[in-house]
CSV table of N, CA and C in Angstrom, one decimal:
chain,number,residue,atom,x,y,z
R,1,MET,N,83.9,-97.9,-15.3
R,1,MET,CA,85.1,-97.3,-14.8
R,1,MET,C,84.7,-95.8,-14.5
R,2,LYS,N,85.4,-95.3,-13.5
R,2,LYS,CA,85.3,-93.9,-13.1
R,2,LYS,C,86.6,-93.2,-13.0
R,3,ARG,N,86.6,-91.9,-13.4
R,3,ARG,CA,87.8,-91.1,-13.3
R,3,ARG,C,87.6,-90.2,-12.0
R,4,ILE,N,88.6,-90.3,-11.1
R,4,ILE,CA,88.5,-89.5,-9.9
R,4,ILE,C,89.6,-88.4,-10.0
R,5,GLU,N,89.2,-87.2,-9.9
R,5,GLU,CA,90.1,-86.1,-9.9
R,5,GLU,C,90.0,-85.4,-8.5
R,6,ALA,N,91.0,-85.4,-7.7
R,6,ALA,CA,91.0,-84.7,-6.4
R,6,ALA,C,91.9,-83.5,-6.4
R,7,ILE,N,91.3,-82.4,-6.1
R,7,ILE,CA,92.0,-81.1,-6.0
R,7,ILE,C,92.3,-80.9,-4.5
R,8,ILE,N,93.5,-81.1,-4.1
R,8,ILE,CA,93.8,-81.1,-2.6
R,8,ILE,C,95.0,-80.2,-2.3
R,9,ARG,N,95.2,-80.0,-1.0
R,9,ARG,CA,96.4,-79.3,-0.5
R,9,ARG,C,97.7,-80.1,-1.0
R,10,GLN,N,98.7,-79.3,-1.4
R,10,GLN,CA,99.9,-79.9,-1.9
R,10,GLN,C,100.6,-80.8,-0.8
R,11,GLN,N,100.5,-80.4,0.4
R,11,GLN,CA,101.2,-81.2,1.5
R,11,GLN,C,100.4,-82.5,1.8
R,12,ARG,N,99.2,-82.7,1.2
R,12,ARG,CA,98.5,-83.9,1.5
R,12,ARG,C,98.5,-84.9,0.3
R,13,VAL,N,99.2,-84.6,-0.7
R,13,VAL,CA,99.3,-85.5,-1.9
R,13,VAL,C,100.0,-86.8,-1.6
R,14,TRP,N,101.1,-86.8,-0.9
R,14,TRP,CA,101.8,-88.0,-0.6
R,14,TRP,C,100.9,-89.0,0.2
R,15,ALA,N,100.1,-88.5,1.2
R,15,ALA,CA,99.2,-89.4,1.9
R,15,ALA,C,98.1,-89.9,1.1
R,16,ALA,N,97.6,-89.1,0.2
R,16,ALA,CA,96.5,-89.6,-0.7
R,16,ALA,C,97.0,-90.7,-1.7
R,17,LYS,N,98.2,-90.5,-2.2
R,17,LYS,CA,98.8,-91.4,-3.2
R,17,LYS,C,99.1,-92.7,-2.4
R,18,GLU,N,99.6,-92.7,-1.2
R,18,GLU,CA,99.9,-93.9,-0.4
R,18,GLU,C,98.6,-94.6,-0.1
R,19,ALA,N,97.5,-93.9,0.2
R,19,ALA,CA,96.3,-94.6,0.5
R,19,ALA,C,95.7,-95.3,-0.7
R,20,LEU,N,95.8,-94.6,-1.9
R,20,LEU,CA,95.3,-95.3,-3.1
R,20,LEU,C,96.2,-96.5,-3.4
R,21,ALA,N,97.5,-96.4,-3.2
R,21,ALA,CA,98.4,-97.5,-3.5
R,21,ALA,C,98.0,-98.7,-2.6
R,22,PHE,N,97.7,-98.5,-1.4
R,22,PHE,CA,97.3,-99.5,-0.5
R,22,PHE,C,96.1,-100.3,-1.0
R,23,LEU,N,95.2,-99.6,-1.8
R,23,LEU,CA,94.0,-100.3,-2.4
R,23,LEU,C,94.4,-100.9,-3.7
R,24,GLY,N,95.6,-100.7,-4.2
R,24,GLY,CA,96.1,-101.3,-5.4
R,24,GLY,C,96.1,-100.4,-6.6
R,25,TYR,N,95.8,-99.1,-6.4
R,25,TYR,CA,95.8,-98.1,-7.5
R,25,TYR,C,97.1,-97.3,-7.4
R,26,THR,N,98.1,-97.8,-8.1
R,26,THR,CA,99.4,-97.1,-8.0
R,26,THR,C,99.6,-96.2,-9.2
R,27,ASP,N,98.8,-96.3,-10.3
R,27,ASP,CA,98.9,-95.4,-11.4
R,27,ASP,C,98.1,-94.2,-11.2
R,28,VAL,N,98.8,-93.1,-10.8
R,28,VAL,CA,98.2,-91.9,-10.4
R,28,VAL,C,98.9,-90.7,-11.2
R,29,THR,N,98.1,-89.8,-11.7
R,29,THR,CA,98.7,-88.6,-12.3
R,29,THR,C,98.6,-87.5,-11.4
R,30,GLU,N,99.6,-86.7,-11.2
R,30,GLU,CA,99.6,-85.6,-10.3
R,30,GLU,C,100.0,-84.3,-11.1
R,31,ALA,N,99.4,-83.2,-10.8
R,31,ALA,CA,99.7,-82.0,-11.4
R,31,ALA,C,99.6,-80.8,-10.4
R,32,GLU,N,100.4,-79.8,-10.5
R,32,GLU,CA,100.3,-78.6,-9.7
R,32,GLU,C,99.3,-77.7,-10.4
R,33,VAL,N,98.3,-77.3,-9.6
R,33,VAL,CA,97.3,-76.4,-10.2
R,33,VAL,C,97.1,-75.2,-9.2
R,34,ARG,N,96.4,-74.2,-9.7
R,34,ARG,CA,96.1,-73.0,-8.9
R,34,ARG,C,94.6,-72.8,-9.0
R,35,GLY,N,94.0,-72.3,-7.9
R,35,GLY,CA,92.5,-72.1,-7.9
R,35,GLY,C,92.1,-71.6,-6.5
R,36,HIS,N,90.8,-71.4,-6.4
R,36,HIS,CA,90.2,-71.0,-5.1
R,36,HIS,C,88.7,-71.5,-5.2
R,37,GLY,N,88.2,-71.7,-4.0
R,37,GLY,CA,86.8,-72.0,-3.8
R,37,GLY,C,86.1,-70.9,-3.1
R,38,ILE,N,85.3,-71.3,-2.1
R,38,ILE,CA,84.5,-70.3,-1.4
R,38,ILE,C,85.4,-69.2,-0.7
R,39,GLN,N,86.5,-69.6,-0.2
R,39,GLN,CA,87.4,-68.7,0.5
R,39,GLN,C,87.8,-67.5,-0.4
R,40,GLY,N,87.9,-67.7,-1.7
R,40,GLY,CA,88.2,-66.6,-2.6
R,40,GLY,C,89.7,-66.2,-2.5
R,41,GLY,N,90.5,-66.9,-1.9
R,41,GLY,CA,91.9,-66.6,-1.8
R,41,GLY,C,92.3,-66.1,-0.4
R,42,VAL,N,93.5,-65.5,-0.3
R,42,VAL,CA,93.9,-65.0,1.0
R,42,VAL,C,94.5,-63.6,0.8
R,43,THR,N,94.4,-62.8,1.9
R,43,THR,CA,95.0,-61.5,1.9
R,43,THR,C,96.3,-61.5,2.7
R,44,GLN,N,97.3,-61.0,2.0
R,44,GLN,CA,98.7,-61.0,2.7
R,44,GLN,C,99.2,-59.6,2.6
R,45,GLN,N,100.3,-59.4,3.4
R,45,GLN,CA,100.9,-58.1,3.5
R,45,GLN,C,102.4,-58.2,3.1
R,46,TRP,N,102.8,-57.3,2.2
R,46,TRP,CA,104.2,-57.3,1.8
R,46,TRP,C,104.6,-55.8,1.8
R,47,ARG,N,105.7,-55.5,2.6
R,47,ARG,CA,106.2,-54.2,2.8
R,47,ARG,C,105.1,-53.2,3.1
R,48,GLY,N,104.2,-53.6,4.0
R,48,GLY,CA,103.2,-52.7,4.5
R,48,GLY,C,102.0,-52.5,3.6
R,49,THR,N,101.9,-53.2,2.5
R,49,THR,CA,100.8,-53.1,1.6
R,49,THR,C,100.1,-54.5,1.5
R,50,ASP,N,98.7,-54.4,1.7
R,50,ASP,CA,97.9,-55.6,1.6
R,50,ASP,C,97.7,-55.9,0.1
R,51,TYR,N,97.7,-57.2,-0.2
R,51,TYR,CA,97.3,-57.7,-1.5
R,51,TYR,C,96.6,-59.0,-1.4
R,52,THR,N,95.8,-59.3,-2.3
R,52,THR,CA,95.0,-60.6,-2.3
R,52,THR,C,95.6,-61.6,-3.3
R,53,VAL,N,95.9,-62.8,-2.8
R,53,VAL,CA,96.3,-63.9,-3.7
R,53,VAL,C,95.0,-64.7,-3.9
R,54,ASP,N,94.4,-64.6,-5.1
R,54,ASP,CA,93.1,-65.2,-5.3
R,54,ASP,C,93.3,-66.6,-5.9
R,55,LEU,N,94.4,-67.0,-6.4
R,55,LEU,CA,94.6,-68.3,-7.0
R,55,LEU,C,95.7,-69.0,-6.1
R,56,LEU,N,95.2,-69.9,-5.3
R,56,LEU,CA,96.1,-70.6,-4.3
R,56,LEU,C,96.7,-71.9,-4.9
R,57,PRO,N,97.9,-72.2,-4.5
R,57,PRO,CA,98.5,-73.4,-5.1
R,57,PRO,C,97.8,-74.7,-4.5
R,58,LYS,N,97.5,-75.6,-5.3
R,58,LYS,CA,96.9,-76.9,-5.0
R,58,LYS,C,97.6,-78.0,-5.8
R,59,SER,N,97.2,-79.2,-5.6
R,59,SER,CA,97.6,-80.3,-6.4
R,59,SER,C,96.4,-81.1,-6.9
R,60,ALA,N,96.4,-81.6,-8.1
R,60,ALA,CA,95.4,-82.4,-8.6
R,60,ALA,C,95.9,-83.8,-8.8
R,61,ILE,N,95.2,-84.8,-8.3
R,61,ILE,CA,95.6,-86.1,-8.5
R,61,ILE,C,94.5,-86.8,-9.3
R,62,THR,N,94.8,-87.6,-10.3
R,62,THR,CA,93.8,-88.2,-11.1
R,62,THR,C,94.1,-89.7,-11.1
R,63,VAL,N,93.0,-90.5,-11.0
R,63,VAL,CA,93.1,-92.0,-11.0
R,63,VAL,C,91.9,-92.5,-11.7
R,64,VAL,N,92.0,-93.6,-12.5
R,64,VAL,CA,90.9,-94.3,-13.0
R,64,VAL,C,90.7,-95.6,-12.3
R,65,VAL,N,89.5,-95.8,-11.8
R,65,VAL,CA,89.2,-97.0,-10.9
R,65,VAL,C,88.0,-97.7,-11.5
R,66,ASN,N,87.9,-99.0,-11.1
R,66,ASN,CA,86.8,-99.8,-11.4
R,66,ASN,C,85.6,-99.3,-10.6
R,67,ASP,N,84.4,-99.5,-11.1
R,67,ASP,CA,83.2,-99.0,-10.5
R,67,ASP,C,83.0,-99.6,-9.1
R,68,ASP,N,83.4,-100.8,-8.9
R,68,ASP,CA,83.3,-101.5,-7.6
R,68,ASP,C,84.2,-100.8,-6.5
R,69,ASP,N,85.3,-100.2,-6.9
R,69,ASP,CA,86.2,-99.6,-6.0
R,69,ASP,C,86.0,-98.1,-5.8
R,70,LEU,N,85.1,-97.5,-6.4
R,70,LEU,CA,84.9,-96.1,-6.4
R,70,LEU,C,84.7,-95.6,-5.0
R,71,ASP,N,83.8,-96.1,-4.2
R,71,ASP,CA,83.5,-95.6,-2.9
R,71,ASP,C,84.7,-95.7,-2.0
R,72,ASP,N,85.4,-96.8,-2.0
R,72,ASP,CA,86.6,-97.0,-1.2
R,72,ASP,C,87.7,-96.0,-1.6
R,73,CYS,N,87.9,-95.8,-2.9
R,73,CYS,CA,89.0,-94.9,-3.3
R,73,CYS,C,88.6,-93.4,-2.9
R,74,VAL,N,87.4,-93.0,-3.1
R,74,VAL,CA,87.0,-91.7,-2.7
R,74,VAL,C,87.2,-91.5,-1.1
R,75,ASP,N,86.8,-92.6,-0.4
R,75,ASP,CA,86.9,-92.5,1.1
R,75,ASP,C,88.3,-92.3,1.5
R,76,VAL,N,89.3,-93.1,0.9
R,76,VAL,CA,90.6,-93.0,1.4
R,76,VAL,C,91.3,-91.6,1.0
R,77,ILE,N,90.9,-91.1,-0.1
R,77,ILE,CA,91.4,-89.8,-0.5
R,77,ILE,C,90.8,-88.7,0.5
R,78,VAL,N,89.6,-88.8,0.8
R,78,VAL,CA,89.0,-87.8,1.8
R,78,VAL,C,89.7,-87.9,3.1
R,79,ARG,N,89.9,-89.2,3.6
R,79,ARG,CA,90.6,-89.3,4.9
R,79,ARG,C,92.0,-88.8,4.9
R,80,ALA,N,92.7,-89.1,3.7
R,80,ALA,CA,94.1,-88.6,3.6
R,80,ALA,C,94.3,-87.1,3.4
R,81,ALA,N,93.3,-86.5,2.8
R,81,ALA,CA,93.4,-85.1,2.4
R,81,ALA,C,92.8,-84.1,3.4
R,82,ARG,N,91.9,-84.6,4.2
R,82,ARG,CA,91.1,-83.7,5.1
R,82,ARG,C,92.0,-83.2,6.3
R,83,THR,N,91.9,-81.9,6.4
R,83,THR,CA,92.5,-81.2,7.6
R,83,THR,C,91.4,-80.6,8.5
R,84,GLY,N,90.2,-80.4,7.9
R,84,GLY,CA,89.1,-79.8,8.6
R,84,GLY,C,89.1,-78.3,8.4
R,85,LEU,N,90.0,-77.8,7.7
R,85,LEU,CA,90.1,-76.3,7.5
R,85,LEU,C,89.5,-76.0,6.1
R,86,ILE,N,89.0,-74.8,5.9
R,86,ILE,CA,88.6,-74.3,4.6
R,86,ILE,C,89.7,-74.4,3.6
R,87,GLY,N,89.4,-74.9,2.4
R,87,GLY,CA,90.5,-75.0,1.4
R,87,GLY,C,91.0,-76.5,1.3
R,88,ASP,N,90.4,-77.4,1.9
R,88,ASP,CA,90.8,-78.8,1.8
R,88,ASP,C,90.7,-79.4,0.4
R,89,GLY,N,89.7,-78.9,-0.4
R,89,GLY,CA,89.6,-79.3,-1.8
R,89,GLY,C,88.3,-79.9,-2.2
R,90,LYS,N,88.3,-80.5,-3.3
R,90,LYS,CA,87.1,-81.2,-3.9
R,90,LYS,C,87.6,-82.4,-4.6
R,91,ILE,N,86.6,-83.4,-4.7
R,91,ILE,CA,86.8,-84.6,-5.5
R,91,ILE,C,85.7,-84.6,-6.6
R,92,LEU,N,86.2,-84.8,-7.8
R,92,LEU,CA,85.2,-84.8,-9.0
R,92,LEU,C,85.3,-86.3,-9.5
R,93,VAL,N,84.1,-86.8,-9.8
R,93,VAL,CA,84.0,-88.2,-10.3
R,93,VAL,C,83.3,-88.1,-11.6
R,94,THR,N,83.9,-88.7,-12.7
R,94,THR,CA,83.2,-88.7,-14.0
R,94,THR,C,83.3,-90.2,-14.6
R,95,PRO,N,82.4,-90.5,-15.4
R,95,PRO,CA,82.5,-91.9,-16.0
R,95,PRO,C,83.5,-91.9,-17.1
R,96,VAL,N,84.1,-93.1,-17.3
R,96,VAL,CA,85.1,-93.4,-18.3
R,96,VAL,C,84.6,-94.5,-19.2
R,97,GLU,N,84.5,-94.2,-20.5
R,97,GLU,CA,83.9,-95.2,-21.4
R,97,GLU,C,84.9,-96.3,-21.7
R,98,SER,N,86.2,-96.0,-21.9
R,98,SER,CA,87.2,-97.0,-22.2
R,98,SER,C,88.6,-96.4,-21.9
R,99,VAL,N,89.5,-97.4,-21.9
R,99,VAL,CA,90.9,-97.0,-21.7
R,99,VAL,C,91.7,-97.7,-22.8
R,100,VAL,N,92.6,-96.9,-23.5
R,100,VAL,CA,93.4,-97.5,-24.6
R,100,VAL,C,94.9,-97.4,-24.2
R,101,ARG,N,95.6,-98.5,-24.2
R,101,ARG,CA,97.0,-98.5,-23.9
R,101,ARG,C,97.7,-98.0,-25.2
R,102,ILE,N,98.4,-96.9,-25.1
R,102,ILE,CA,99.1,-96.4,-26.2
R,102,ILE,C,100.2,-97.3,-26.8
R,103,ARG,N,100.9,-98.0,-25.9
R,103,ARG,CA,102.0,-98.9,-26.3
R,103,ARG,C,101.5,-100.0,-27.2
R,104,THR,N,100.3,-100.6,-26.8
R,104,THR,CA,99.8,-101.8,-27.5
R,104,THR,C,98.6,-101.4,-28.4
R,105,GLY,N,98.0,-100.3,-28.2
R,105,GLY,CA,96.7,-100.0,-28.9
R,105,GLY,C,95.5,-100.8,-28.4
R,106,LYS,N,95.7,-101.5,-27.3
R,106,LYS,CA,94.6,-102.4,-26.8
R,106,LYS,C,93.6,-101.6,-26.0
R,107,HIS,N,92.4,-101.9,-26.2
R,107,HIS,CA,91.3,-101.3,-25.5
R,107,HIS,C,91.0,-102.2,-24.3
R,108,ASP,N,91.1,-101.6,-23.1
R,108,ASP,CA,90.8,-102.3,-21.8
R,108,ASP,C,89.4,-102.0,-21.4
R,109,PRO,N,88.6,-103.1,-21.2
R,109,PRO,CA,87.2,-102.8,-20.7
R,109,PRO,C,87.1,-102.4,-19.2
R,110,GLN,N,88.2,-102.7,-18.5
R,110,GLN,CA,88.2,-102.2,-17.1
R,110,GLN,C,89.6,-102.0,-16.7
R,111,VAL,N,89.8,-101.4,-15.6
R,111,VAL,CA,91.2,-101.2,-15.0
R,111,VAL,C,91.6,-102.4,-14.3
R,112,ARG,N,92.8,-102.9,-14.6
R,112,ARG,CA,93.3,-104.1,-14.0
R,112,ARG,C,94.4,-103.8,-13.0
R,113,ASN,N,94.3,-104.3,-11.8
R,113,ASN,CA,95.3,-104.1,-10.8
R,113,ASN,C,95.7,-102.6,-10.6
R,114,GLY,N,94.7,-101.7,-10.8
R,114,GLY,CA,95.0,-100.3,-10.6
R,114,GLY,C,95.8,-99.7,-11.8
R,115,ALA,N,96.1,-100.5,-12.8
R,115,ALA,CA,96.8,-99.9,-13.9
R,115,ALA,C,95.9,-99.4,-15.0
R,116,HIS,N,96.1,-98.2,-15.5
R,116,HIS,CA,95.2,-97.7,-16.6
R,116,HIS,C,96.1,-97.3,-17.7
């Protein structure tokens, strides 16, 4: 199993979640985050004074997927989140050793039907 964390533009979250749901992965965690990459933020002007906003609002979506579905899931997130502009975000993929359902205490050896 793999954990996919995508840091993307807030306005692209809905499209990314819909794309993952189409592949059967409906259990997604979403969080509002702030950060910056290469662009280092943006310079704005307020009442004639320039100031830099270095931590830009983004969204992080996290989903755990079976190894066989990794490439398809990453691909649909990229297609849903890409605008072609700087600041589109990043996707991080990490291995997952196991999943434990809190309600039952059961250890799942893989993600079933997109549920984790």
